[in-house]
Each structure stands twice: as C-alpha cells, then as structure tokens.
Coordinates of C-alpha atoms and ligand atoms in Angstrom, one line a residue:
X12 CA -3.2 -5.6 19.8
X13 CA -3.9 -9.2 18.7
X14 CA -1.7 -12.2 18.1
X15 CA -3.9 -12.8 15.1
X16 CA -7.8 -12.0 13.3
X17 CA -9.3 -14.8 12.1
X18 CA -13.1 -15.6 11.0
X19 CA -14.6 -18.8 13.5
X20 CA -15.7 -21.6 11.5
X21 CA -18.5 -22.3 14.8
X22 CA -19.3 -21.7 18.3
X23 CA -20.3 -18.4 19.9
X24 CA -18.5 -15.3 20.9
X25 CA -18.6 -13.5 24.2
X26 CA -18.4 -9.9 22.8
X27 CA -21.4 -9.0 20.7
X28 CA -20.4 -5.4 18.6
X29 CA -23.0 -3.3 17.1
X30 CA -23.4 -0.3 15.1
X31 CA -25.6 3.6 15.5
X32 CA -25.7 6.2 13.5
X33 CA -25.4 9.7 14.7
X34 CA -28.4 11.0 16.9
X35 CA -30.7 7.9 17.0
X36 CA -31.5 5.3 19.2
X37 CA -30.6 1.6 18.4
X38 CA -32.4 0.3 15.2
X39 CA -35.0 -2.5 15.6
X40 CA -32.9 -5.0 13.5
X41 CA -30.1 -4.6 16.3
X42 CA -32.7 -4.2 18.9
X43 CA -33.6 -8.1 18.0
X44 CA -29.8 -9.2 18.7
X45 CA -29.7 -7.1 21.8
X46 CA -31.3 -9.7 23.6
X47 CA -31.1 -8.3 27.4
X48 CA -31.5 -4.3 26.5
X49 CA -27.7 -3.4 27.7
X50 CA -26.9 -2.5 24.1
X51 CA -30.0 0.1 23.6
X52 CA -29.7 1.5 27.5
X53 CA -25.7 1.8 26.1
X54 CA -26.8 3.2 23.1
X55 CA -28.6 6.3 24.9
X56 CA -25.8 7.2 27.3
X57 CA -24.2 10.3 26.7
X58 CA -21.1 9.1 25.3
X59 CA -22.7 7.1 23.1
X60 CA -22.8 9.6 20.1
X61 CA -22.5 7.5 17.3
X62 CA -20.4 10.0 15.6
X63 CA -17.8 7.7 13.7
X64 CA -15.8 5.7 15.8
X65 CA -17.7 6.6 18.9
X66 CA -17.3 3.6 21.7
X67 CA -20.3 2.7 24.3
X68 CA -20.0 -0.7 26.3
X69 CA -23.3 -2.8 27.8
X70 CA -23.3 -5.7 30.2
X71 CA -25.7 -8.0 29.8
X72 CA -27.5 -10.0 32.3
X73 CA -27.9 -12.5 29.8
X74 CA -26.3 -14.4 26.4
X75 CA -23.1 -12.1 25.4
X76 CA -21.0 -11.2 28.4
X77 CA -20.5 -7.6 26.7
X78 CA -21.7 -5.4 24.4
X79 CA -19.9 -2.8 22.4
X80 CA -21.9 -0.2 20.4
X81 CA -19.8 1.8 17.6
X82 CA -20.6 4.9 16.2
X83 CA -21.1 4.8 12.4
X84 CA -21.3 8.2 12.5
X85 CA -24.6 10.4 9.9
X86 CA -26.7 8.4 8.1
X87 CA -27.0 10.5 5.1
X88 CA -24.0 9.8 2.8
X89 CA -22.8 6.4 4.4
X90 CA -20.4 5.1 2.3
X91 CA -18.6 1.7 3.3
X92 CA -14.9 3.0 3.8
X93 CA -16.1 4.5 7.1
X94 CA -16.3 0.6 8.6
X95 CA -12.2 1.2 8.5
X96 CA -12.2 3.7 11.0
X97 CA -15.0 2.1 13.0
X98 CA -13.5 -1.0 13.0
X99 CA -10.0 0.7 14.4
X100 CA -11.8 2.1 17.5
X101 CA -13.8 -1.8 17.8
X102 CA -10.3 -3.5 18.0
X103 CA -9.0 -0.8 20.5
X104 CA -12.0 -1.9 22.8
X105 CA -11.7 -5.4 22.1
X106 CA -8.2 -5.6 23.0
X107 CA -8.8 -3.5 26.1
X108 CA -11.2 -6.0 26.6
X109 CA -9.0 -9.0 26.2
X110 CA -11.6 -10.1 24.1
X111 CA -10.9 -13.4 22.5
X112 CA -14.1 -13.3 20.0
X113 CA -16.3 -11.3 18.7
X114 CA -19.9 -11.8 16.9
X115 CA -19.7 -8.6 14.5
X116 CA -23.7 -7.3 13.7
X117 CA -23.1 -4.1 12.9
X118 CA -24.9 -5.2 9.2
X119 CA -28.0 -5.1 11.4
X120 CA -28.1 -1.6 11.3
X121 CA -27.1 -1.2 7.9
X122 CA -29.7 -3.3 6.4
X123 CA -31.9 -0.3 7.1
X124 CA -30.3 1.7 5.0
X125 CA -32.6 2.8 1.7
X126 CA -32.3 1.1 -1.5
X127 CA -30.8 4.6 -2.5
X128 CA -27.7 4.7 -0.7
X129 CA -26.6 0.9 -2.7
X130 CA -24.4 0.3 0.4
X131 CA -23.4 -3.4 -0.8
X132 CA -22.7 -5.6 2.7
X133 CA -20.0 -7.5 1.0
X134 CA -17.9 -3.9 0.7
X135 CA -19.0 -3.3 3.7
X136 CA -17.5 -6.4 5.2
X137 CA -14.6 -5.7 3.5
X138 CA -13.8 -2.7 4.6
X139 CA -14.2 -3.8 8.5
X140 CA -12.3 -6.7 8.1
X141 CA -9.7 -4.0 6.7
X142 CA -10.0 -2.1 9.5
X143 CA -9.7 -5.0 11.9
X144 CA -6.9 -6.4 10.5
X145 CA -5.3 -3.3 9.8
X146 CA -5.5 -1.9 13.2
X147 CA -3.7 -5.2 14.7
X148 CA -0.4 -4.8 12.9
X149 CA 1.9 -4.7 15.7
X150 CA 6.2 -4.5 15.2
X151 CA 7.7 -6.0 18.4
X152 CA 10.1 -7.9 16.5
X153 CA 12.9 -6.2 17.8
X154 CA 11.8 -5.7 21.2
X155 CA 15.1 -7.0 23.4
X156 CA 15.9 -8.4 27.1
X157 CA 14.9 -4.8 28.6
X158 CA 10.9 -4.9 27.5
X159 CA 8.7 -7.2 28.8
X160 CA 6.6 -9.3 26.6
X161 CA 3.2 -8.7 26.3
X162 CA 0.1 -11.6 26.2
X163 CA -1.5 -11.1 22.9
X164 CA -4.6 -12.9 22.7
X165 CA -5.8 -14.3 18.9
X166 CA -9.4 -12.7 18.1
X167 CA -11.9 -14.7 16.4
X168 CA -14.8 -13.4 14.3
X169 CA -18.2 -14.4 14.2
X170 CA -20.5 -13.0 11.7
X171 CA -23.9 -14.9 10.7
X172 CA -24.8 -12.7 7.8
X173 CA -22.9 -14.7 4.8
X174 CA -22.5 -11.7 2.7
X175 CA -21.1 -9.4 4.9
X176 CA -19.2 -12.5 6.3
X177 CA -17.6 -13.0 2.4
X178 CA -16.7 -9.4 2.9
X179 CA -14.7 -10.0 6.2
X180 CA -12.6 -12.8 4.8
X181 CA -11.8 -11.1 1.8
X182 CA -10.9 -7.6 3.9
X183 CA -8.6 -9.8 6.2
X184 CA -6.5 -11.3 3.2
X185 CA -6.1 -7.1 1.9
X186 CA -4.8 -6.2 5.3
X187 CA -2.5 -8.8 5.4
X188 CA -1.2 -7.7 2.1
X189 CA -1.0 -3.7 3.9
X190 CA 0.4 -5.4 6.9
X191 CA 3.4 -7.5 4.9
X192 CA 3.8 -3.9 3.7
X193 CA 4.3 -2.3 6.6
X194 CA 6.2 -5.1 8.7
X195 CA 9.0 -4.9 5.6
X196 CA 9.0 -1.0 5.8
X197 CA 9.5 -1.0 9.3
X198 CA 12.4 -3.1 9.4
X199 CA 15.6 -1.2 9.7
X200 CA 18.2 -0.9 6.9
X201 CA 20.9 -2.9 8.6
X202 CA 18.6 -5.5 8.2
X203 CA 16.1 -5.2 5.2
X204 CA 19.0 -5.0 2.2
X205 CA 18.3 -5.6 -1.1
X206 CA 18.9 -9.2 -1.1
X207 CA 16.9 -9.9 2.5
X208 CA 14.0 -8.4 0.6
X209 CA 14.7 -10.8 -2.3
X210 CA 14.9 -13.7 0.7
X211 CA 11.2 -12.6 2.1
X212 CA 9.8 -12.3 -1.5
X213 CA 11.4 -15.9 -2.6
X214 CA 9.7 -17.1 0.8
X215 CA 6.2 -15.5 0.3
X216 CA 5.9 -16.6 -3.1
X217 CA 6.1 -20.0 -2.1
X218 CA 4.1 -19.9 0.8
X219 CA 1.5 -18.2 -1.9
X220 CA 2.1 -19.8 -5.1
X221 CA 3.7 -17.2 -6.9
X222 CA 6.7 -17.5 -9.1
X223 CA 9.7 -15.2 -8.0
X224 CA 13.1 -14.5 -9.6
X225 CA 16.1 -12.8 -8.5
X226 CA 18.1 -10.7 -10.6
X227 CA 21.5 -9.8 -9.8
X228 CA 25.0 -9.3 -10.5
X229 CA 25.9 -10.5 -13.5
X230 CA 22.7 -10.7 -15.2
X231 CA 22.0 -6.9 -14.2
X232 CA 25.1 -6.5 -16.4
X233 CA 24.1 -8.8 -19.1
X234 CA 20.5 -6.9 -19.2
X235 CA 21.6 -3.2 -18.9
X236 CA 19.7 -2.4 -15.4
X237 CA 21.6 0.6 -16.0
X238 CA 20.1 2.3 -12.9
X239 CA 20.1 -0.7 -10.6
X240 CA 23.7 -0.9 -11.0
X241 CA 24.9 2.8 -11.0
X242 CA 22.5 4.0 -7.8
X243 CA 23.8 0.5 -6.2
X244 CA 27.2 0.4 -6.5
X245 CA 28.5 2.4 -3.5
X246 CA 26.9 0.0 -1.3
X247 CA 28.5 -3.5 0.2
X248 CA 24.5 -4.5 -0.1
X249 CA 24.0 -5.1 -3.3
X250 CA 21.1 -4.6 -5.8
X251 CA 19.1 -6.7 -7.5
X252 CA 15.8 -6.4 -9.2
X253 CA 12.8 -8.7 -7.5
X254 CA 10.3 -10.4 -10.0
X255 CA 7.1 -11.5 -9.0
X256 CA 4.3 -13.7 -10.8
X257 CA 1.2 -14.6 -10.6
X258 CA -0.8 -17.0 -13.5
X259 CA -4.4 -17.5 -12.9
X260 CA -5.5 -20.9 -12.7
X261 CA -6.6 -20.7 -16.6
X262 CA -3.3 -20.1 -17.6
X263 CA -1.6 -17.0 -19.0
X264 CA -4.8 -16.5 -21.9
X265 CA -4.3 -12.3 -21.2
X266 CA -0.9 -9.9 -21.3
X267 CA -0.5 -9.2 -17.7
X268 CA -0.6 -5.9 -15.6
X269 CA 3.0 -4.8 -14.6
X270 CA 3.5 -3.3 -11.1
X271 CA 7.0 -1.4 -10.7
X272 CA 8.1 -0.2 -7.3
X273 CA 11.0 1.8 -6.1
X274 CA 12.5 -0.3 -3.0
X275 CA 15.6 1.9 -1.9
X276 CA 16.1 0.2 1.4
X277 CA 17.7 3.5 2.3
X278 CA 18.5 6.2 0.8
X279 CA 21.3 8.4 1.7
X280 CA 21.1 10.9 -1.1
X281 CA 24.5 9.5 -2.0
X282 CA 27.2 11.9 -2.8
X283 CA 24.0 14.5 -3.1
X284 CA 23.5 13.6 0.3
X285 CA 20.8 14.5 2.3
X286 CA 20.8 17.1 5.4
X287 CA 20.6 15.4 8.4
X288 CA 17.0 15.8 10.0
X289 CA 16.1 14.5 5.7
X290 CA 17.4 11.1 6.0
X291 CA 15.7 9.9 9.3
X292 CA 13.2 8.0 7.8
X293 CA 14.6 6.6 4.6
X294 CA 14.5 3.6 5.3
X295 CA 11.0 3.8 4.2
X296 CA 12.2 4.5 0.7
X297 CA 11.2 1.3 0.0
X298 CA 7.9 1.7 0.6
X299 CA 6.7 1.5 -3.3
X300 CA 8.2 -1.9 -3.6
X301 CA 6.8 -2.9 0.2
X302 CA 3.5 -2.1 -1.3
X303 CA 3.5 -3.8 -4.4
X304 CA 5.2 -7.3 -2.9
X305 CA 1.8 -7.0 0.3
X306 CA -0.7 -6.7 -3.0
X307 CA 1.4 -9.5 -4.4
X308 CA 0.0 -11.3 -1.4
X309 CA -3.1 -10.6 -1.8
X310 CA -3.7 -11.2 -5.2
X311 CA -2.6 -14.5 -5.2
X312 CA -5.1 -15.6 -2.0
X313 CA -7.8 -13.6 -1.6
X314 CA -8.4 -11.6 -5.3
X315 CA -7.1 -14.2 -7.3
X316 CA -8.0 -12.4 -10.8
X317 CA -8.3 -14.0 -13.9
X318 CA -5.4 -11.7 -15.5
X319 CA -1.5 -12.4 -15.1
X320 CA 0.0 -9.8 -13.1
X321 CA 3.4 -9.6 -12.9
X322 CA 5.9 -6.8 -10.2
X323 CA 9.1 -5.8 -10.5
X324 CA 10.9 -4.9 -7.3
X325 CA 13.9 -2.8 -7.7
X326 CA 16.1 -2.9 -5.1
X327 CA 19.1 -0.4 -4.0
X328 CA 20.7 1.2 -1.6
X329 CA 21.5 4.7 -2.2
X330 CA 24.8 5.0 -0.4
X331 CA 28.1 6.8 -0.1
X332 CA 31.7 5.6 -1.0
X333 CA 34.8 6.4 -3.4
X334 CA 32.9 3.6 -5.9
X335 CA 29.5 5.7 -6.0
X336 CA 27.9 7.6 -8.6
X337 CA 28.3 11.3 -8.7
X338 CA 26.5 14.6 -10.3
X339 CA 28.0 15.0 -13.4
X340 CA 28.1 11.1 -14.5
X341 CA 26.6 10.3 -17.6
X342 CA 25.1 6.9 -18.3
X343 CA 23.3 5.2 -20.8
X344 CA 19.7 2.9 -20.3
X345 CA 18.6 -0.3 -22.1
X346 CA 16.6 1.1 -24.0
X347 CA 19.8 3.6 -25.8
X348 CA 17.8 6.7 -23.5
X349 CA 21.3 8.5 -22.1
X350 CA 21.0 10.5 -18.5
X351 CA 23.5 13.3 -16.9
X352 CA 22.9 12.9 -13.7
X353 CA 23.1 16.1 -11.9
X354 CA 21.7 14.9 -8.5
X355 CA 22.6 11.8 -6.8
X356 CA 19.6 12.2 -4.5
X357 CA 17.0 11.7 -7.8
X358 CA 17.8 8.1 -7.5
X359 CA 14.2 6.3 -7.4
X360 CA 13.3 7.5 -11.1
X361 CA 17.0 6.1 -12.1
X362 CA 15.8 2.6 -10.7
X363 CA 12.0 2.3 -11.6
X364 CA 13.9 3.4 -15.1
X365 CA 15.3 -0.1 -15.9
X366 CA 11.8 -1.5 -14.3
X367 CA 9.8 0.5 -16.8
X368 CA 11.9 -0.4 -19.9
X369 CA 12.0 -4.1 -18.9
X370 CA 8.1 -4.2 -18.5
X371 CA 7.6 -2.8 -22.2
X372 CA 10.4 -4.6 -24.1
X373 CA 9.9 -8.5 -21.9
X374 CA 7.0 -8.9 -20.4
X375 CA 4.0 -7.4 -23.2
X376 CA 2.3 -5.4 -20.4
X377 CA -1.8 -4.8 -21.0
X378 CA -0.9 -2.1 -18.5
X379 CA 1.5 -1.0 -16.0
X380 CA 1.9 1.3 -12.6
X381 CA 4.6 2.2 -11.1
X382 CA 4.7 3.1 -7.0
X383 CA 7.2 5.3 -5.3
X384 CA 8.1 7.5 -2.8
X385 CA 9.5 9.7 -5.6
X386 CA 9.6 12.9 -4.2
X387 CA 9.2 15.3 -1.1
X388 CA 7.7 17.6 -3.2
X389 CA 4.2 15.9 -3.9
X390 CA 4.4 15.8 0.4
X391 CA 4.7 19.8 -0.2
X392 CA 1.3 19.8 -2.7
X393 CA -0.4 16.7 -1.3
X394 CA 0.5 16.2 2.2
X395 CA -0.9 12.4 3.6
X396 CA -4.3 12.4 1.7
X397 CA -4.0 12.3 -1.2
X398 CA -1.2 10.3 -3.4
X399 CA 0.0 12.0 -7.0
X400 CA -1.3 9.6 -9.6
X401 CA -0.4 10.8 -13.2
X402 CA -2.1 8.4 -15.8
X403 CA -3.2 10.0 -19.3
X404 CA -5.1 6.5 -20.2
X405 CA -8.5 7.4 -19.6
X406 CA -9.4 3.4 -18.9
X407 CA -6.8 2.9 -16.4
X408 CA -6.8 5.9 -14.5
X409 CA -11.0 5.1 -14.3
X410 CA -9.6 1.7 -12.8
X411 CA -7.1 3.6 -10.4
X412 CA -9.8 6.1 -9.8
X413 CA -12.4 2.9 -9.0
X414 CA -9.7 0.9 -6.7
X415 CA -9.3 4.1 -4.7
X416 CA -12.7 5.1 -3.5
X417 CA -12.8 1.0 -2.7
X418 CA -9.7 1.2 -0.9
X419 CA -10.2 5.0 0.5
X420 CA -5.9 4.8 -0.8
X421 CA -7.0 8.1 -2.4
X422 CA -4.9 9.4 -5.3
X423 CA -5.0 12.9 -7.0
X424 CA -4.4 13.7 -11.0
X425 CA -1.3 15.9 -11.6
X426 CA -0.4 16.5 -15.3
X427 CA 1.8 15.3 -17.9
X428 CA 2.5 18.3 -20.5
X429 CA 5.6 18.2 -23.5
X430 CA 7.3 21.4 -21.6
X431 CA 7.6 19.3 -18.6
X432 CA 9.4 17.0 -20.8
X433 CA 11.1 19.7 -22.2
X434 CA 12.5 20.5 -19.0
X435 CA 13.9 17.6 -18.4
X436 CA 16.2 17.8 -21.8
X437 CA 19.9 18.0 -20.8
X438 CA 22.4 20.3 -22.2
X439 CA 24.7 17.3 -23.2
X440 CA 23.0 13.8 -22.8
X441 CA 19.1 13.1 -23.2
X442 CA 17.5 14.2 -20.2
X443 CA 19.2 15.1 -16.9
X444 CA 17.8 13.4 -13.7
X445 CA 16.6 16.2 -12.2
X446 CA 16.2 20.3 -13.9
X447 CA 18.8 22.9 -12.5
X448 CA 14.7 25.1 -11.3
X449 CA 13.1 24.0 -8.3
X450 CA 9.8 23.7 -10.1
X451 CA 7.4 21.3 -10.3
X452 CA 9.3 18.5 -8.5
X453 CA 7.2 15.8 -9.0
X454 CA 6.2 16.3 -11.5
X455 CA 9.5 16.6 -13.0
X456 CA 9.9 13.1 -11.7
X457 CA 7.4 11.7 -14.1
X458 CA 8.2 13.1 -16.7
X459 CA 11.5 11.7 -16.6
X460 CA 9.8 8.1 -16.2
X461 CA 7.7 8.8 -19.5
X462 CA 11.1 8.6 -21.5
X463 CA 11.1 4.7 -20.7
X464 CA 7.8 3.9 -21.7
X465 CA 7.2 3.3 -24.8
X466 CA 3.9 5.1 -26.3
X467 CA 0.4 3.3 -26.6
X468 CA 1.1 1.5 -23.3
X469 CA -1.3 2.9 -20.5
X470 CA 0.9 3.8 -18.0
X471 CA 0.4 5.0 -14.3
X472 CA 2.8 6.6 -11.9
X473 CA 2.1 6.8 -8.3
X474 CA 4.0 9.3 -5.6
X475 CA 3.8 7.8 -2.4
X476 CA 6.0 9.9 -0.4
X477 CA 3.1 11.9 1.8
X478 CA 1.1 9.0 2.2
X479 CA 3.1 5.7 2.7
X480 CA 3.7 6.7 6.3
X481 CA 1.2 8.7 9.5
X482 CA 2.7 10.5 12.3
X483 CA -0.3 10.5 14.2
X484 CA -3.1 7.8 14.8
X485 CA -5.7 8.0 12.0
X486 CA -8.4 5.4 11.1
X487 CA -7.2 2.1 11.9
X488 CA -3.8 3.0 11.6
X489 CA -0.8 3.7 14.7
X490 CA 1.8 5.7 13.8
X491 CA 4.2 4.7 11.4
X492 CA 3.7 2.7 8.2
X493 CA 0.5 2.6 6.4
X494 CA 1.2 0.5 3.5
X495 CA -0.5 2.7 1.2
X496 CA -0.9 1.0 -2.3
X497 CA -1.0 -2.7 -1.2
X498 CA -5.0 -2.4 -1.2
X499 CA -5.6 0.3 -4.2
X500 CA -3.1 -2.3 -6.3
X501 CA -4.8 -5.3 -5.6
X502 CA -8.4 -3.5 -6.2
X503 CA -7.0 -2.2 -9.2
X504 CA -6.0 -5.5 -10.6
X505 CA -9.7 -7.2 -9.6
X506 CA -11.4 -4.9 -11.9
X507 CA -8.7 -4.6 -14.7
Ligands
BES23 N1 13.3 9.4 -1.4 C1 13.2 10.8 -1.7 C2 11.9 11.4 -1.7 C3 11.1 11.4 -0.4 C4 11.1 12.6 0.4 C5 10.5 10.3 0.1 C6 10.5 12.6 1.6 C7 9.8 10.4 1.3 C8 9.8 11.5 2.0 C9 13.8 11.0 -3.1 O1 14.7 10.0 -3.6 C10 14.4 12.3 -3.2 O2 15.4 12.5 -2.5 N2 13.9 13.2 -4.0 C11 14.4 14.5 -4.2 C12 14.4 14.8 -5.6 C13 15.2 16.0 -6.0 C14 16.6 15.8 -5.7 C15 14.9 16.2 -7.5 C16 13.4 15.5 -3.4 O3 12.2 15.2 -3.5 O4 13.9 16.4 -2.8
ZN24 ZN1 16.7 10.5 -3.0
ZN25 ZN1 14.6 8.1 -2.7

C-alpha cells in the first residue's frame, strides 16, 4: 500500500475517483466532473455494479489520466460508514495503479441525496479518510535480508468540496490513531514488553503534546498496584502502569474521562497455562491498551476536546516461573477488596483492577471505560461484530452507543445483575477471579471489575477479544489487527 495519505495543499491530481449507487447510471453532478465521458461509459459496463465497493476504471482522452468509479452500493438507507469499505477497495485500485494522487468527488454524487436521508458530508469525509488511511497500514518492519523491498509511493488527496475536505483530514488523524494501534499489536512479544510500550508512549506523547508518566517498581509497591505486581512478577519484563494526559488548551476547568486498558504483552495463562493452539495469538492481549494509547493520539491532534482525558495503560506479562502467581494465592487490592485467585489465566481483570481503583480514588473521573480483550467467551456470544459493552449509566452508554454508529466500532449491551456478583463471592476471600461454573464468562469478568469502582461513577467496560483482530479482509481492513476502540474512544470523548 502507500508510504503515506496525505491531503494536497494545491495542484492537480491524475486519478479522478467517483462514486454510483446501485443500478443507476452516473449522476449529473459527477457527469459535470467527468469531463471526457470515460467515467459514465465506465459507469455502464457490466462490472460496474455499484454494489458497495464495486471498482470500474475509465481513460480519458482528456484532463485526468484515469478514472475510477466506486460502487456506493443502494441509495435507500445510505449511511456514511459505508465510505470505509468503499474507500478500502479505492486504495486497492489506487495502489494497483501506482497512483501518486488522487482528486476524491465522490460528494458529487452524494449531494443528491434528499434532505431526508441528513447524510452530513463532513461524516462522510470522515469516514473515507478512515477508510483510506485505514486500508494503508502496512507491517514490514520486520521484513529481513530474504524479502525484497517494495516501492511504496506517498498518495496525495485532492478534494475541492471544503466540508467534505474537513472530513478527510479529520478521518486521516482517527486512522492514524487505529493504525498506532495496530502497528503496537502487531509487534511481537520479544519486543513490545511492558517497558518498550512505556518507551513508544513517552515518545508519542511528546511528539503530541501529551503528558506521560511511568509507574514502576517501587512506586507500584508504594501504591498497592496489587495486580500489576502479582500477574507481573514471573516475568524478567517487568510491569508498570502507563499514564497518559491530555489538558485542553483552556486548562483542566472539567474532571476528566478515564480510559483503562488491559496491555498484557503476552499472555501465557501463567501457571493456568494455556493449551497450545490458545496462546498463538496473545500477543495481541494488549490490544485494549494498543487502542486506548492510538485514541490518545488522536485526541490530542485531530479531536482535541475541551474535556481532560486521562488513560491508564496497564502493562504485564502473564508468564511462567518458580516466582509466579498460582491458583490458590490470595491477595489483597488498594482499595482493602481481597481476591483468591483460582485461575492464573483470569489475569486482565486482576490488572485493569488497580487501573479502576486508581481512576476513582486519584484522578476524580466525570467518567471512565475500560477496554480489554477480557475474555474468549464474549468471542463465543459475539464473534467479530459486535464488542460486549456493559454500562448501566444511561448518559454514557448513549455516548458509547453515539461514538459507535460514527465509528461503525459496534458494541452490544450485556448485563450487570447482583447474582452475577454473587457469583463471583469466594468461599474464603472477597471474590475469587474467576467462579468454579463455566457460565457466563464475560460476564463474570465484569462483574468482578464492578468491585473496584466505586458507586455513582458511570462506568463502561468493553470486551474486545472478538473484535480487536480479522482473519479475513473486511472493509478497509487486511488480516490481522484492526484496532478496534481507537476510533469509538476518541468519538466517544468528542461528544462527552
Ligand atoms: N486474554 C484472554 C482472553 C482472550 C481469549 C483474548 C481469546 C483474545 C482471544 C484472557 O486473559 C483469558 O485467558 N480469559 C479466560 C478467562 C477464564 C480463565 C475465566 C477465558 O476467556 O478463557
Ligand atoms: Zn488469560
Ligand atoms: Zn488475557
């Protein structure tokens, strides 16, 4: 894919990329930019559908050198998100293309839209730019002696509709955010340890004028990060807990929003340890925290709210050794709460435990939402779709629920209920980590959290585990990382 997306300040571009819908013929506001007629002769060859993501290519004779059409797919119940999966299959044919810019119009077909259907250009731009950016991630990092390198070329974007435009910039600074994401859950375990994690965040915050502080050793001691330190210990890499700040311009005139997220850079099970074929993968059990540090990103240069918002990374590594936890330990939180812990393999809640009880005694959250790949179980009842979201604050979760249609990071109500706490009581501590049943997984998990959060603060927990990562292409997305929570965060915080 690209070397990089960026938005041309001037100039022209030699691709021009328009937009159908689904059984029509190109609309007369595209018909005007389609200067030569290799656009609408495209748009009525057979493969030219316009069912979403649908690709046709035109050559003019005259101004662009080529023309690509995109399907937009039925015109009846557009909604803006679907510019992310058309923009995936543009960048595909631009990069097959070599293109090095592009003069995006598909808005000339939107603008025909009715009244009715409210489709605001500035989401719409937004959402392509998404999708652009999005579908130009690229890992080649570790690529050695034995692959050859490839030319990427750097795309520039030319748009001269300023709304839509607006929208583009602002979608390109959200998929950087998902792409910081996925670029730190991609990267291996030998390499992304707790404190190289802590490195990248100290080194994005100053690039993006955040504060960051590291907590570790000692002062996890000092503090009672009971959970950090217990889930951590069996591992030379050591943990430490990540915080991240952003202060609006006016100053800190509000209580911030607290973001939490589980960053196990790999998890092991510990002495609970994982059957083979379940561990392949964990690496992306920091995929909470990955999320939470790309929204970081984004808040502080492209959403820049008027509300502090502060994250919490915690950061372990769920290993094996004759220093680890084990089942049957008993320990004791900051907050006096006392755990058995009857599964080593339960160790995000253990972790985002210390994150929740931080956030309500320090940091006087107006609201806080923690993101994790918690369990396989909400995979089981979710699959990639839909994340678990459990919220009883009506005001947030009508934020969450708001930030997810924007985002299309879609997340699904599961309940919170006093037998699910009940289930969670131990026979000889507080609670146990994780109920002798196999029911209700997840939400077991949550209710565990709700012990270290202390009532009348809305509260949000978020189960990534089904939908952090794709197996197959989707959308603007390859396989692998998706960086899901990066964008519903940062939309989130804008209309908090
Ligand atoms: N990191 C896993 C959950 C997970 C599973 C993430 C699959 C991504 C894909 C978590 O720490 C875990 O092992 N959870 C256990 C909990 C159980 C022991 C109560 C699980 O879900 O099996
Ligand atoms: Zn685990
Ligand atoms: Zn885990």
């Amino acid at each position: 894919m690209f070397e990089a997306v960026s938005i041309a300040s001037r100039g022209s571009a030699r691709v021009l990329v328009l937009g159908q819908f689904k059984g029509e013929k190109l609309d007369t506001n595209s018909k005007k930019l389609d200067v030569s007629g290799a656009a609408a002769s495209a748009a009525e060859r057979a493969e030219s559908t316009g069912d979403l993501g649908s690709i046709a290519e035109g050559f003019p004779a005259e101004g662009h050198e080529r023309v690509i059409v995109v399907g937009l797919g039925e015109r009846d119940g557009f909604v803006p998100s679907r510019l992310r999966t058309a923009a995936g299959a543009v960048a595909r044919a631009l990069s097959k293309a070599k293109a090095v810019s592009a003069d995006l119009a598909v808005h000339a077909a939107l603008a025909r839209l009715p009244k009715s259907a409210k489709v605001d250009l500035h989401a719409c731009g937004s959402a392509m730019g998404e999708g652009l950016g999005i579908a130009s991630w690229n890992y080649d990092t570790l690529r050695g002696s034995a692959t050859a390198e490839k030319d990427r070329t750097k795309l520039a974007l030319h748009c001269d509709d300023a709304k839509f435009k607006g929208g583009l910039t602002r979608g390109l600074g959200l998929a950087e955010g998902t792409n910081i994401a996925r670029t730190l859950s991609q990267t291996p375990p030998n390499i992304a340890t707790p404190m190289w994690i802590a490195g990248e965040a100290k080194k994005m915050a100053r690039k993006a004028g955040l504060k960051c502080t590291v907590f570790q050793g000692k002062k996890l001691e000092d503090e009672r990060f009971t959970g950090l330190l217990e889930v951590g210990k069996a591992s030379e890499n050591k943990p430490c807990m990540v915080r991240l700040e952003y202060t609006p311009t006016r100053g800190k005139t509000k209580d911030p929003v607290v973001l939490v997220g589980k960053t196990i850079t790999y998890d092991s099970g510990g002495l609970s340890i994982k059957i083979s074929g379940g561990m392949r993968g964990m690496k992306r059990d920091k995929d909470g925290g990955c999320a939470i540090f790309g929204a970081m990103h984004s808040i502080a240069t492209v959403i820049k709210p008027n509300r502090p918002v502060v994250a919490l990374l915690m950061c372990a590594e769920n290993s094996i050794s004759d220093e680890a936890y084990r089942p049957d330990d008993v320990i004791e939180f900051r907050n006096g709460v006392t755990v058995e812990v009857t599964n080593t393999d339960a160790e995000g809640r253990l972790v985002l435990a210390d994150g929740l009880c931080w956030a309500c005694e320090k940091e006087s959250p107006a609201a806080i939402v923690d993101m994790a790949t918690l369990t396989g179980g909400v995979v089981v009842a979710l699959g990639s779709t839909y994340a678990g979201m459990w919220c009883d604050d009506d005001g947030l979760r009508a934020t969450l629920d708001d930030a997810a249609q924007a985002s299309d990071e879609r997340v699904w109500r599961l309940p919170h209920h006093p037998e699910y706490r009940q289930l969670m009581r131990s026979p000889i501590a507080d609670i146990h980590n994780s109920a002798p049943v196999r029911q209700a997984h997840p939400i077991q998990g949550a209710a565990f959290l709700s012990y270290f959060v202390e009532d009348g603060i809305p509260w949000a927990h978020v189960d990534i585990a089904g939908t952090h990562s794709t197996d197959k292409e989707s959308g603007p997305f390859i396989a692998g990382p998706t960086g899901f929570g990066a964008r519903l965060v940062s939309e989130m915080v804008e209309r908090f």
